Amino acid sequence: MDVLFLIGLALAPGAAIGLFIWLKDQYDREPLKHLFISFMLGVLCAVPAVILSIVLGKLFPVDYSSLISVAVFAFITVAFAEEFAKFLILRFYAYRQKEFNEPFDGIVYGAIISLGFAGIENILYVTDGGVQVGLLRMFTAVPAHASFGIIMGYYFGLAWQHKERAFEYKLKGLLAAVFLHGLYDFFLMQQSYPAFWFLSFVGLALSIRLCFKAMKAHNLRSPFKTK
């Protein structure tokens, strides 16, 4: 299979999701320059995420026969490591841009950063596993990463709107993303009850539903919305 085709297959779902979310911003869309930088920083943040995950994996070795051990691995070693790396980009790059000037911008940047991370991850999986893996992840892992980023970004939007509670909302954004990510991974990783694997996709569906509610809510909160 042609490698360029597989790379295109790996990147296509993220590009489609990113474009969809950018277009959902009804009032003051973000400059493409900042979106490109955010995406590339999302790609690069995979490196510290992997390093942190390795360190946490040494501290909390996983035992797949133990649900508690799998939960620690899913929520701490994987979800926290990855979402914290994305959080740092959102907090110290995107949130500081002067163009971050309405609540919906948190959703856009959160999603784009997560899609950068998902893009490089997807390339590695798809070039190794082929078209079937690419098609599967198109409807699972990629929208999952996007949804975690949207939820985190939703809270960053609230932080921008309510600056007196900014720290609280940013922390809530990180914790919400870690929780949803950990829940998704936990049901896939646990081996004690294979019948529970489907709960990952139930959780993903609920996360996506929350994302649509978040986008609608933040469009209504836009200071550029005409009454």
mmCIF file with all atom_site columns, C-alpha atoms in Angstrom:
data_model
loop_
_atom_site.group_PDB
_atom_site.id
_atom_site.type_symbol
_atom_site.label_atom_id
_atom_site.label_alt_id
_atom_site.label_comp_id
_atom_site.label_asym_id
_atom_site.label_entity_id
_atom_site.label_seq_id
_atom_site.pdbx_PDB_ins_code
_atom_site.Cartn_x
_atom_site.Cartn_y
_atom_site.Cartn_z
_atom_site.occupancy
_atom_site.B_iso_or_equiv
_atom_site.pdbx_formal_charge
_atom_site.auth_seq_id
_atom_site.auth_comp_id
_atom_site.auth_asym_id
_atom_site.auth_atom_id
_atom_site.pdbx_PDB_model_num
ATOM 1   C CA . MET A 1 1   ? 0.000   0.000  0.000  1.00 0.00 ? 1   MET A CA 1
ATOM 2   C CA . ASP A 1 2   ? 1.332   3.422  -0.959 1.00 0.00 ? 2   ASP A CA 1
ATOM 3   C CA . VAL A 1 3   ? 2.630   5.256  2.110  1.00 0.00 ? 3   VAL A CA 1
ATOM 4   C CA . LEU A 1 4   ? 1.380   8.644  0.895  1.00 0.00 ? 4   LEU A CA 1
ATOM 5   C CA . PHE A 1 5   ? -2.122  7.230  0.526  1.00 0.00 ? 5   PHE A CA 1
ATOM 6   C CA . LEU A 1 6   ? -2.014  5.892  4.092  1.00 0.00 ? 6   LEU A CA 1
ATOM 7   C CA . ILE A 1 7   ? -0.745  9.230  5.419  1.00 0.00 ? 7   ILE A CA 1
ATOM 8   C CA . GLY A 1 8   ? -3.576  10.972 3.579  1.00 0.00 ? 8   GLY A CA 1
ATOM 9   C CA . LEU A 1 9   ? -6.057  8.506  5.042  1.00 0.00 ? 9   LEU A CA 1
ATOM 10  C CA . ALA A 1 10  ? -4.631  9.164  8.508  1.00 0.00 ? 10  ALA A CA 1
ATOM 11  C CA . LEU A 1 11  ? -4.893  12.952 8.190  1.00 0.00 ? 11  LEU A CA 1
ATOM 12  C CA . ALA A 1 12  ? -8.189  13.244 6.297  1.00 0.00 ? 12  ALA A CA 1
ATOM 13  C CA . PRO A 1 13  ? -10.610 12.737 9.221  1.00 0.00 ? 13  PRO A CA 1
ATOM 14  C CA . GLY A 1 14  ? -8.805  15.284 11.377 1.00 0.00 ? 14  GLY A CA 1
ATOM 15  C CA . ALA A 1 15  ? -8.806  17.813 8.540  1.00 0.00 ? 15  ALA A CA 1
ATOM 16  C CA . ALA A 1 16  ? -12.540 17.312 8.028  1.00 0.00 ? 16  ALA A CA 1
ATOM 17  C CA . ILE A 1 17  ? -13.311 17.659 11.738 1.00 0.00 ? 17  ILE A CA 1
ATOM 18  C CA . GLY A 1 18  ? -11.080 20.720 12.066 1.00 0.00 ? 18  GLY A CA 1
ATOM 19  C CA . LEU A 1 19  ? -12.733 22.435 9.103  1.00 0.00 ? 19  LEU A CA 1
ATOM 20  C CA . PHE A 1 20  ? -16.185 21.613 10.470 1.00 0.00 ? 20  PHE A CA 1
ATOM 21  C CA . ILE A 1 21  ? -15.396 23.131 13.870 1.00 0.00 ? 21  ILE A CA 1
ATOM 22  C CA . TRP A 1 22  ? -13.766 26.224 12.344 1.00 0.00 ? 22  TRP A CA 1
ATOM 23  C CA . LEU A 1 23  ? -16.881 26.803 10.246 1.00 0.00 ? 23  LEU A CA 1
ATOM 24  C CA . LYS A 1 24  ? -19.111 26.359 13.303 1.00 0.00 ? 24  LYS A CA 1
ATOM 25  C CA . ASP A 1 25  ? -17.576 29.553 14.716 1.00 0.00 ? 25  ASP A CA 1
ATOM 26  C CA . GLN A 1 26  ? -20.309 31.892 13.527 1.00 0.00 ? 26  GLN A CA 1
ATOM 27  C CA . TYR A 1 27  ? -18.930 35.313 14.412 1.00 0.00 ? 27  TYR A CA 1
ATOM 28  C CA . ASP A 1 28  ? -15.153 35.817 14.451 1.00 0.00 ? 28  ASP A CA 1
ATOM 29  C CA . ARG A 1 29  ? -13.161 32.951 12.964 1.00 0.00 ? 29  ARG A CA 1
ATOM 30  C CA . GLU A 1 30  ? -9.562  32.393 13.988 1.00 0.00 ? 30  GLU A CA 1
ATOM 31  C CA . PRO A 1 31  ? -6.679  33.283 11.638 1.00 0.00 ? 31  PRO A CA 1
ATOM 32  C CA . LEU A 1 32  ? -5.361  30.286 9.716  1.00 0.00 ? 32  LEU A CA 1
ATOM 33  C CA . LYS A 1 33  ? -1.827  31.178 10.832 1.00 0.00 ? 33  LYS A CA 1
ATOM 34  C CA . HIS A 1 34  ? -2.681  30.577 14.485 1.00 0.00 ? 34  HIS A CA 1
ATOM 35  C CA . LEU A 1 35  ? -4.571  27.402 13.634 1.00 0.00 ? 35  LEU A CA 1
ATOM 36  C CA . PHE A 1 36  ? -1.586  26.038 11.712 1.00 0.00 ? 36  PHE A CA 1
ATOM 37  C CA . ILE A 1 37  ? 0.793   26.837 14.570 1.00 0.00 ? 37  ILE A CA 1
ATOM 38  C CA . SER A 1 38  ? -1.625  25.286 17.078 1.00 0.00 ? 38  SER A CA 1
ATOM 39  C CA . PHE A 1 39  ? -1.889  22.154 14.942 1.00 0.00 ? 39  PHE A CA 1
ATOM 40  C CA . MET A 1 40  ? 1.893   21.816 14.646 1.00 0.00 ? 40  MET A CA 1
ATOM 41  C CA . LEU A 1 41  ? 2.344   22.383 18.378 1.00 0.00 ? 41  LEU A CA 1
ATOM 42  C CA . GLY A 1 42  ? -0.248  19.648 18.882 1.00 0.00 ? 42  GLY A CA 1
ATOM 43  C CA . VAL A 1 43  ? 1.928   17.365 16.771 1.00 0.00 ? 43  VAL A CA 1
ATOM 44  C CA . LEU A 1 44  ? 5.049   18.297 18.722 1.00 0.00 ? 44  LEU A CA 1
ATOM 45  C CA . CYS A 1 45  ? 3.405   17.911 22.128 1.00 0.00 ? 45  CYS A CA 1
ATOM 46  C CA . ALA A 1 46  ? 3.233   14.175 21.423 1.00 0.00 ? 46  ALA A CA 1
ATOM 47  C CA . VAL A 1 47  ? 6.920   14.041 22.425 1.00 0.00 ? 47  VAL A CA 1
ATOM 48  C CA . PRO A 1 48  ? 6.533   15.323 26.023 1.00 0.00 ? 48  PRO A CA 1
ATOM 49  C CA . ALA A 1 49  ? 3.300   13.321 26.290 1.00 0.00 ? 49  ALA A CA 1
ATOM 50  C CA . VAL A 1 50  ? 5.161   10.104 25.462 1.00 0.00 ? 50  VAL A CA 1
ATOM 51  C CA . ILE A 1 51  ? 7.987   10.964 27.860 1.00 0.00 ? 51  ILE A CA 1
ATOM 52  C CA . LEU A 1 52  ? 5.548   11.715 30.687 1.00 0.00 ? 52  LEU A CA 1
ATOM 53  C CA . SER A 1 53  ? 3.605   8.551  29.901 1.00 0.00 ? 53  SER A CA 1
ATOM 54  C CA . ILE A 1 54  ? 6.793   6.468  30.096 1.00 0.00 ? 54  ILE A CA 1
ATOM 55  C CA . VAL A 1 55  ? 7.709   8.011  33.459 1.00 0.00 ? 55  VAL A CA 1
ATOM 56  C CA . LEU A 1 56  ? 4.207   7.425  34.840 1.00 0.00 ? 56  LEU A CA 1
ATOM 57  C CA . GLY A 1 57  ? 4.260   3.899  33.438 1.00 0.00 ? 57  GLY A CA 1
ATOM 58  C CA . LYS A 1 58  ? 7.403   3.194  35.464 1.00 0.00 ? 58  LYS A CA 1
ATOM 59  C CA . LEU A 1 59  ? 5.741   4.568  38.595 1.00 0.00 ? 59  LEU A CA 1
ATOM 60  C CA . PHE A 1 60  ? 2.468   2.698  38.006 1.00 0.00 ? 60  PHE A CA 1
ATOM 61  C CA . PRO A 1 61  ? 3.169   -0.520 36.077 1.00 0.00 ? 61  PRO A CA 1
ATOM 62  C CA . VAL A 1 62  ? -0.024  -1.870 34.566 1.00 0.00 ? 62  VAL A CA 1
ATOM 63  C CA . ASP A 1 63  ? -1.478  -5.265 35.454 1.00 0.00 ? 63  ASP A CA 1
ATOM 64  C CA . TYR A 1 64  ? -4.246  -6.045 32.989 1.00 0.00 ? 64  TYR A CA 1
ATOM 65  C CA . SER A 1 65  ? -5.765  -8.608 35.350 1.00 0.00 ? 65  SER A CA 1
ATOM 66  C CA . SER A 1 66  ? -6.551  -5.817 37.831 1.00 0.00 ? 66  SER A CA 1
ATOM 67  C CA . LEU A 1 67  ? -9.290  -3.308 37.025 1.00 0.00 ? 67  LEU A CA 1
ATOM 68  C CA . ILE A 1 68  ? -7.755  -0.789 39.438 1.00 0.00 ? 68  ILE A CA 1
ATOM 69  C CA . SER A 1 69  ? -4.369  -1.070 37.748 1.00 0.00 ? 69  SER A CA 1
ATOM 70  C CA . VAL A 1 70  ? -5.944  -0.673 34.305 1.00 0.00 ? 70  VAL A CA 1
ATOM 71  C CA . ALA A 1 71  ? -7.887  2.355  35.555 1.00 0.00 ? 71  ALA A CA 1
ATOM 72  C CA . VAL A 1 72  ? -4.682  3.995  36.827 1.00 0.00 ? 72  VAL A CA 1
ATOM 73  C CA . PHE A 1 73  ? -3.011  3.257  33.497 1.00 0.00 ? 73  PHE A CA 1
ATOM 74  C CA . ALA A 1 74  ? -5.937  4.604  31.458 1.00 0.00 ? 74  ALA A CA 1
ATOM 75  C CA . PHE A 1 75  ? -6.627  7.734  33.510 1.00 0.00 ? 75  PHE A CA 1
ATOM 76  C CA . ILE A 1 76  ? -3.128  8.670  34.704 1.00 0.00 ? 76  ILE A CA 1
ATOM 77  C CA . THR A 1 77  ? -0.458  7.108  32.496 1.00 0.00 ? 77  THR A CA 1
ATOM 78  C CA . VAL A 1 78  ? -2.281  7.693  29.208 1.00 0.00 ? 78  VAL A CA 1
ATOM 79  C CA . ALA A 1 79  ? -5.096  10.236 29.573 1.00 0.00 ? 79  ALA A CA 1
ATOM 80  C CA . PHE A 1 80  ? -3.394  12.636 31.985 1.00 0.00 ? 80  PHE A CA 1
ATOM 81  C CA . ALA A 1 81  ? -0.069  12.539 30.129 1.00 0.00 ? 81  ALA A CA 1
ATOM 82  C CA . GLU A 1 82  ? -1.672  13.300 26.764 1.00 0.00 ? 82  GLU A CA 1
ATOM 83  C CA . GLU A 1 83  ? -4.242  15.842 27.900 1.00 0.00 ? 83  GLU A CA 1
ATOM 84  C CA . PHE A 1 84  ? -1.749  17.695 30.093 1.00 0.00 ? 84  PHE A CA 1
ATOM 85  C CA . ALA A 1 85  ? 0.583   18.118 27.112 1.00 0.00 ? 85  ALA A CA 1
ATOM 86  C CA . LYS A 1 86  ? -2.308  19.525 25.049 1.00 0.00 ? 86  LYS A CA 1
ATOM 87  C CA . PHE A 1 87  ? -3.374  21.699 27.991 1.00 0.00 ? 87  PHE A CA 1
ATOM 88  C CA . LEU A 1 88  ? 0.038   23.384 28.085 1.00 0.00 ? 88  LEU A CA 1
ATOM 89  C CA . ILE A 1 89  ? -0.216  24.365 24.410 1.00 0.00 ? 89  ILE A CA 1
ATOM 90  C CA . LEU A 1 90  ? -3.752  25.665 24.855 1.00 0.00 ? 90  LEU A CA 1
ATOM 91  C CA . ARG A 1 91  ? -2.819  27.596 27.994 1.00 0.00 ? 91  ARG A CA 1
ATOM 92  C CA . PHE A 1 92  ? 0.531   29.071 27.003 1.00 0.00 ? 92  PHE A CA 1
ATOM 93  C CA . TYR A 1 93  ? 0.096   29.583 23.261 1.00 0.00 ? 93  TYR A CA 1
ATOM 94  C CA . ALA A 1 94  ? -3.507  29.759 22.080 1.00 0.00 ? 94  ALA A CA 1
ATOM 95  C CA . TYR A 1 95  ? -5.060  31.400 25.139 1.00 0.00 ? 95  TYR A CA 1
ATOM 96  C CA . ARG A 1 96  ? -2.515  34.241 24.992 1.00 0.00 ? 96  ARG A CA 1
ATOM 97  C CA . GLN A 1 97  ? -3.306  35.265 21.414 1.00 0.00 ? 97  GLN A CA 1
ATOM 98  C CA . LYS A 1 98  ? -5.133  38.578 21.059 1.00 0.00 ? 98  LYS A CA 1
ATOM 99  C CA . GLU A 1 99  ? -7.407  36.838 18.554 1.00 0.00 ? 99  GLU A CA 1
ATOM 100 C CA . PHE A 1 100 ? -8.668  34.645 21.401 1.00 0.00 ? 100 PHE A CA 1
ATOM 101 C CA . ASN A 1 101 ? -11.511 37.095 21.933 1.00 0.00 ? 101 ASN A CA 1
ATOM 102 C CA . GLU A 1 102 ? -14.674 35.047 22.414 1.00 0.00 ? 102 GLU A CA 1
ATOM 103 C CA . PRO A 1 103 ? -15.621 31.825 24.241 1.00 0.00 ? 103 PRO A CA 1
ATOM 104 C CA . PHE A 1 104 ? -15.887 29.752 21.041 1.00 0.00 ? 104 PHE A CA 1
ATOM 105 C CA . ASP A 1 105 ? -12.190 30.315 20.373 1.00 0.00 ? 105 ASP A CA 1
ATOM 106 C CA . GLY A 1 106 ? -11.351 27.942 23.211 1.00 0.00 ? 106 GLY A CA 1
ATOM 107 C CA . ILE A 1 107 ? -13.268 25.211 21.404 1.00 0.00 ? 107 ILE A CA 1
ATOM 108 C CA . VAL A 1 108 ? -11.519 25.887 18.095 1.00 0.00 ? 108 VAL A CA 1
ATOM 109 C CA . TYR A 1 109 ? -8.011  25.929 19.532 1.00 0.00 ? 109 TYR A CA 1
ATOM 110 C CA . GLY A 1 110 ? -8.659  22.988 21.854 1.00 0.00 ? 110 GLY A CA 1
ATOM 111 C CA . ALA A 1 111 ? -9.883  20.910 18.931 1.00 0.00 ? 111 ALA A CA 1
ATOM 112 C CA . ILE A 1 112 ? -7.070  21.899 16.555 1.00 0.00 ? 112 ILE A CA 1
ATOM 113 C CA . ILE A 1 113 ? -4.348  21.153 19.113 1.00 0.00 ? 113 ILE A CA 1
ATOM 114 C CA . SER A 1 114 ? -5.914  17.768 19.826 1.00 0.00 ? 114 SER A CA 1
ATOM 115 C CA . LEU A 1 115 ? -6.220  17.035 16.110 1.00 0.00 ? 115 LEU A CA 1
ATOM 116 C CA . GLY A 1 116 ? -2.514  17.782 15.677 1.00 0.00 ? 116 GLY A CA 1
ATOM 117 C CA . PHE A 1 117 ? -1.772  15.221 18.362 1.00 0.00 ? 117 PHE A CA 1
ATOM 118 C CA . ALA A 1 118 ? -4.251  12.770 16.837 1.00 0.00 ? 118 ALA A CA 1
ATOM 119 C CA . GLY A 1 119 ? -2.761  13.336 13.386 1.00 0.00 ? 119 GLY A CA 1
ATOM 120 C CA . ILE A 1 120 ? 0.749   12.181 14.237 1.00 0.00 ? 120 ILE A CA 1
ATOM 121 C CA . GLU A 1 121 ? -0.623  9.332  16.341 1.00 0.00 ? 121 GLU A CA 1
ATOM 122 C CA . ASN A 1 122 ? -2.891  8.283  13.482 1.00 0.00 ? 122 ASN A CA 1
ATOM 123 C CA . ILE A 1 123 ? -0.054  8.322  10.949 1.00 0.00 ? 123 ILE A CA 1
ATOM 124 C CA . LEU A 1 124 ? 1.921   5.905  13.128 1.00 0.00 ? 124 LEU A CA 1
ATOM 125 C CA . TYR A 1 125 ? -1.027  3.542  13.569 1.00 0.00 ? 125 TYR A CA 1
ATOM 126 C CA . VAL A 1 126 ? -2.298  3.658  9.986  1.00 0.00 ? 126 VAL A CA 1
ATOM 127 C CA . THR A 1 127 ? 1.059   3.279  8.230  1.00 0.00 ? 127 THR A CA 1
ATOM 128 C CA . ASP A 1 128 ? 1.634   0.215  10.399 1.00 0.00 ? 128 ASP A CA 1
ATOM 129 C CA . GLY A 1 129 ? -1.882  -1.269 10.377 1.00 0.00 ? 129 GLY A CA 1
ATOM 130 C CA . GLY A 1 130 ? -3.151  -0.297 6.940  1.00 0.00 ? 130 GLY A CA 1
ATOM 131 C CA . VAL A 1 131 ? -6.483  0.838  5.543  1.00 0.00 ? 131 VAL A CA 1
ATOM 132 C CA . GLN A 1 132 ? -8.644  -1.134 7.984  1.00 0.00 ? 132 GLN A CA 1
ATOM 133 C CA . VAL A 1 133 ? -6.992  0.567  10.951 1.00 0.00 ? 133 VAL A CA 1
ATOM 134 C CA . GLY A 1 134 ? -7.376  3.933  9.235  1.00 0.00 ? 134 GLY A CA 1
ATOM 135 C CA . LEU A 1 135 ? -11.081 3.413  8.627  1.00 0.00 ? 135 LEU A CA 1
ATOM 136 C CA . LEU A 1 136 ? -11.653 2.216  12.192 1.00 0.00 ? 136 LEU A CA 1
ATOM 137 C CA . ARG A 1 137 ? -9.801  5.143  13.761 1.00 0.00 ? 137 ARG A CA 1
ATOM 138 C CA . MET A 1 138 ? -11.614 7.569  11.451 1.00 0.00 ? 138 MET A CA 1
ATOM 139 C CA . PHE A 1 139 ? -14.766 6.915  13.465 1.00 0.00 ? 139 PHE A CA 1
ATOM 140 C CA . THR A 1 140 ? -13.212 6.284  16.888 1.00 0.00 ? 140 THR A CA 1
ATOM 141 C CA . ALA A 1 141 ? -9.829  7.625  18.018 1.00 0.00 ? 141 ALA A CA 1
ATOM 142 C CA . VAL A 1 142 ? -9.742  10.785 15.877 1.00 0.00 ? 142 VAL A CA 1
ATOM 143 C CA . PRO A 1 143 ? -13.200 12.104 16.861 1.00 0.00 ? 143 PRO A CA 1
ATOM 144 C CA . ALA A 1 144 ? -12.424 11.024 20.429 1.00 0.00 ? 144 ALA A CA 1
ATOM 145 C CA . HIS A 1 145 ? -9.310  13.219 20.566 1.00 0.00 ? 145 HIS A CA 1
ATOM 146 C CA . ALA A 1 146 ? -11.243 16.076 18.983 1.00 0.00 ? 146 ALA A CA 1
ATOM 147 C CA . SER A 1 147 ? -14.052 15.767 21.528 1.00 0.00 ? 147 SER A CA 1
ATOM 148 C CA . PHE A 1 148 ? -11.639 15.810 24.470 1.00 0.00 ? 148 PHE A CA 1
ATOM 149 C CA . GLY A 1 149 ? -10.047 18.960 23.042 1.00 0.00 ? 149 GLY A CA 1
ATOM 150 C CA . ILE A 1 150 ? -13.415 20.615 22.480 1.00 0.00 ? 150 ILE A CA 1
ATOM 151 C CA . ILE A 1 151 ? -14.500 19.975 26.066 1.00 0.00 ? 151 ILE A CA 1
ATOM 152 C CA . MET A 1 152 ? -11.219 21.310 27.424 1.00 0.00 ? 152 MET A CA 1
ATOM 153 C CA . GLY A 1 153 ? -11.523 24.309 25.123 1.00 0.00 ? 153 GLY A CA 1
ATOM 154 C CA . TYR A 1 154 ? -15.100 24.906 26.240 1.00 0.00 ? 154 TYR A CA 1
ATOM 155 C CA . TYR A 1 155 ? -13.834 25.547 29.759 1.00 0.00 ? 155 TYR A CA 1
ATOM 156 C CA . PHE A 1 156 ? -11.059 27.781 28.440 1.00 0.00 ? 156 PHE A CA 1
ATOM 157 C CA . GLY A 1 157 ? -13.801 29.794 26.766 1.00 0.00 ? 157 GLY A CA 1
ATOM 158 C CA . LEU A 1 158 ? -15.495 30.168 30.136 1.00 0.00 ? 158 LEU A CA 1
ATOM 159 C CA . ALA A 1 159 ? -12.137 31.155 31.633 1.00 0.00 ? 159 ALA A CA 1
ATOM 160 C CA . TRP A 1 160 ? -11.829 33.931 29.037 1.00 0.00 ? 160 TRP A CA 1
ATOM 161 C CA . GLN A 1 161 ? -15.368 35.119 29.754 1.00 0.00 ? 161 GLN A CA 1
ATOM 162 C CA . HIS A 1 162 ? -15.086 34.927 33.550 1.00 0.00 ? 162 HIS A CA 1
ATOM 163 C CA . LYS A 1 163 ? -11.515 36.008 34.196 1.00 0.00 ? 163 LYS A CA 1
ATOM 164 C CA . GLU A 1 164 ? -12.057 36.167 37.947 1.00 0.00 ? 164 GLU A CA 1
ATOM 165 C CA . ARG A 1 165 ? -12.561 32.371 37.842 1.00 0.00 ? 165 ARG A CA 1
ATOM 166 C CA . ALA A 1 166 ? -10.055 31.642 35.077 1.00 0.00 ? 166 ALA A CA 1
ATOM 167 C CA . PHE A 1 167 ? -7.874  29.235 37.067 1.00 0.00 ? 167 PHE A CA 1
ATOM 168 C CA . GLU A 1 168 ? -10.906 27.243 38.191 1.00 0.00 ? 168 GLU A CA 1
ATOM 169 C CA . TYR A 1 169 ? -12.269 26.863 34.667 1.00 0.00 ? 169 TYR A CA 1
ATOM 170 C CA . LYS A 1 170 ? -8.899  25.942 33.159 1.00 0.00 ? 170 LYS A CA 1
ATOM 171 C CA . LEU A 1 171 ? -8.445  23.250 35.792 1.00 0.00 ? 171 LEU A CA 1
ATOM 172 C CA . LYS A 1 172 ? -11.967 21.977 35.138 1.00 0.00 ? 172 LYS A CA 1
ATOM 173 C CA . GLY A 1 173 ? -11.139 21.804 31.445 1.00 0.00 ? 173 GLY A CA 1
ATOM 174 C CA . LEU A 1 174 ? -8.076  19.665 32.068 1.00 0.00 ? 174 LEU A CA 1
ATOM 175 C CA . LEU A 1 175 ? -9.895  17.369 34.490 1.00 0.00 ? 175 LEU A CA 1
ATOM 176 C CA . ALA A 1 176 ? -12.910 16.973 32.198 1.00 0.00 ? 176 ALA A CA 1
ATOM 177 C CA . ALA A 1 177 ? -10.697 16.031 29.248 1.00 0.00 ? 177 ALA A CA 1
ATOM 178 C CA . VAL A 1 178 ? -8.707  13.569 31.368 1.00 0.00 ? 178 VAL A CA 1
ATOM 179 C CA . PHE A 1 179 ? -11.905 12.002 32.704 1.00 0.00 ? 179 PHE A CA 1
ATOM 180 C CA . LEU A 1 180 ? -13.516 11.515 29.287 1.00 0.00 ? 180 LEU A CA 1
ATOM 181 C CA . HIS A 1 181 ? -10.258 10.281 27.745 1.00 0.00 ? 181 HIS A CA 1
ATOM 182 C CA . GLY A 1 182 ? -9.580  7.926  30.639 1.00 0.00 ? 182 GLY A CA 1
ATOM 183 C CA . LEU A 1 183 ? -13.097 6.525  30.529 1.00 0.00 ? 183 LEU A CA 1
ATOM 184 C CA . TYR A 1 184 ? -12.835 5.883  26.785 1.00 0.00 ? 184 TYR A CA 1
ATOM 185 C CA . ASP A 1 185 ? -9.474  4.120  27.164 1.00 0.00 ? 185 ASP A CA 1
ATOM 186 C CA . PHE A 1 186 ? -10.410 2.191  30.301 1.00 0.00 ? 186 PHE A CA 1
ATOM 187 C CA . PHE A 1 187 ? -13.268 0.261  28.726 1.00 0.00 ? 187 PHE A CA 1
ATOM 188 C CA . LEU A 1 188 ? -11.097 -0.571 25.703 1.00 0.00 ? 188 LEU A CA 1
ATOM 189 C CA . MET A 1 189 ? -8.072  -1.602 27.764 1.00 0.00 ? 189 MET A CA 1
ATOM 190 C CA . GLN A 1 190 ? -9.745  -3.673 30.471 1.00 0.00 ? 190 GLN A CA 1
ATOM 191 C CA . GLN A 1 191 ? -9.701  -7.385 29.711 1.00 0.00 ? 191 GLN A CA 1
ATOM 192 C CA . SER A 1 192 ? -11.787 -8.700 32.591 1.00 0.00 ? 192 SER A CA 1
ATOM 193 C CA . TYR A 1 193 ? -15.144 -8.004 30.930 1.00 0.00 ? 193 TYR A CA 1
ATOM 194 C CA . PRO A 1 194 ? -14.836 -7.976 27.120 1.00 0.00 ? 194 PRO A CA 1
ATOM 195 C CA . ALA A 1 195 ? -18.573 -7.316 26.800 1.00 0.00 ? 195 ALA A CA 1
ATOM 196 C CA . PHE A 1 196 ? -17.964 -3.876 28.339 1.00 0.00 ? 196 PHE A CA 1
ATOM 197 C CA . TRP A 1 197 ? -15.804 -2.713 25.416 1.00 0.00 ? 197 TRP A CA 1
ATOM 198 C CA . PHE A 1 198 ? -18.876 -1.219 23.764 1.00 0.00 ? 198 PHE A CA 1
ATOM 199 C CA . LEU A 1 199 ? -19.119 1.259  26.663 1.00 0.00 ? 199 LEU A CA 1
ATOM 200 C CA . SER A 1 200 ? -16.135 3.096  25.159 1.00 0.00 ? 200 SER A CA 1
ATOM 201 C CA . PHE A 1 201 ? -18.260 3.939  22.150 1.00 0.00 ? 201 PHE A CA 1
ATOM 202 C CA . VAL A 1 202 ? -21.228 4.872  24.311 1.00 0.00 ? 202 VAL A CA 1
ATOM 203 C CA . GLY A 1 203 ? -18.921 7.262  26.145 1.00 0.00 ? 203 GLY A CA 1
ATOM 204 C CA . LEU A 1 204 ? -17.613 8.620  22.850 1.00 0.00 ? 204 LEU A CA 1
ATOM 205 C CA . ALA A 1 205 ? -21.154 9.232  21.594 1.00 0.00 ? 205 ALA A CA 1
ATOM 206 C CA . LEU A 1 206 ? -21.989 11.107 24.800 1.00 0.00 ? 206 LEU A CA 1
ATOM 207 C CA . SER A 1 207 ? -18.776 13.148 24.500 1.00 0.00 ? 207 SER A CA 1
ATOM 208 C CA . ILE A 1 208 ? -19.669 14.139 20.940 1.00 0.00 ? 208 ILE A CA 1
ATOM 209 C CA . ARG A 1 209 ? -23.155 15.134 22.073 1.00 0.00 ? 209 ARG A CA 1
ATOM 210 C CA . LEU A 1 210 ? -21.609 17.322 24.779 1.00 0.00 ? 210 LEU A CA 1
ATOM 211 C CA . CYS A 1 211 ? -19.410 18.910 22.122 1.00 0.00 ? 211 CYS A CA 1
ATOM 212 C CA . PHE A 1 212 ? -22.390 20.000 20.045 1.00 0.00 ? 212 PHE A CA 1
ATOM 213 C CA . LYS A 1 213 ? -24.029 21.445 23.146 1.00 0.00 ? 213 LYS A CA 1
ATOM 214 C CA . ALA A 1 214 ? -20.780 23.250 23.999 1.00 0.00 ? 214 ALA A CA 1
ATOM 215 C CA . MET A 1 215 ? -20.492 24.754 20.517 1.00 0.00 ? 215 MET A CA 1
ATOM 216 C CA . LYS A 1 216 ? -24.075 25.956 20.567 1.00 0.00 ? 216 LYS A CA 1
ATOM 217 C CA . ALA A 1 217 ? -23.670 27.469 24.037 1.00 0.00 ? 217 ALA A CA 1
ATOM 218 C CA . HIS A 1 218 ? -20.467 29.345 23.190 1.00 0.00 ? 218 HIS A CA 1
ATOM 219 C CA . ASN A 1 219 ? -21.847 30.741 19.946 1.00 0.00 ? 219 ASN A CA 1
ATOM 220 C CA . LEU A 1 220 ? -24.676 32.208 22.016 1.00 0.00 ? 220 LEU A CA 1
ATOM 221 C CA . ARG A 1 221 ? -22.111 33.729 24.402 1.00 0.00 ? 221 ARG A CA 1
ATOM 222 C CA . SER A 1 222 ? -20.135 35.484 21.665 1.00 0.00 ? 222 SER A CA 1
ATOM 223 C CA . PRO A 1 223 ? -19.638 39.221 22.274 1.00 0.00 ? 223 PRO A CA 1
ATOM 224 C CA . PHE A 1 224 ? -19.884 39.623 18.486 1.00 0.00 ? 224 PHE A CA 1
ATOM 225 C CA . LYS A 1 225 ? -23.402 38.207 18.388 1.00 0.00 ? 225 LYS A CA 1
ATOM 226 C CA . THR A 1 226 ? -25.886 40.844 17.298 1.00 0.00 ? 226 THR A CA 1
ATOM 227 C CA . LYS A 1 227 ? -29.012 40.998 19.404 1.00 0.00 ? 227 LYS A CA 1
#
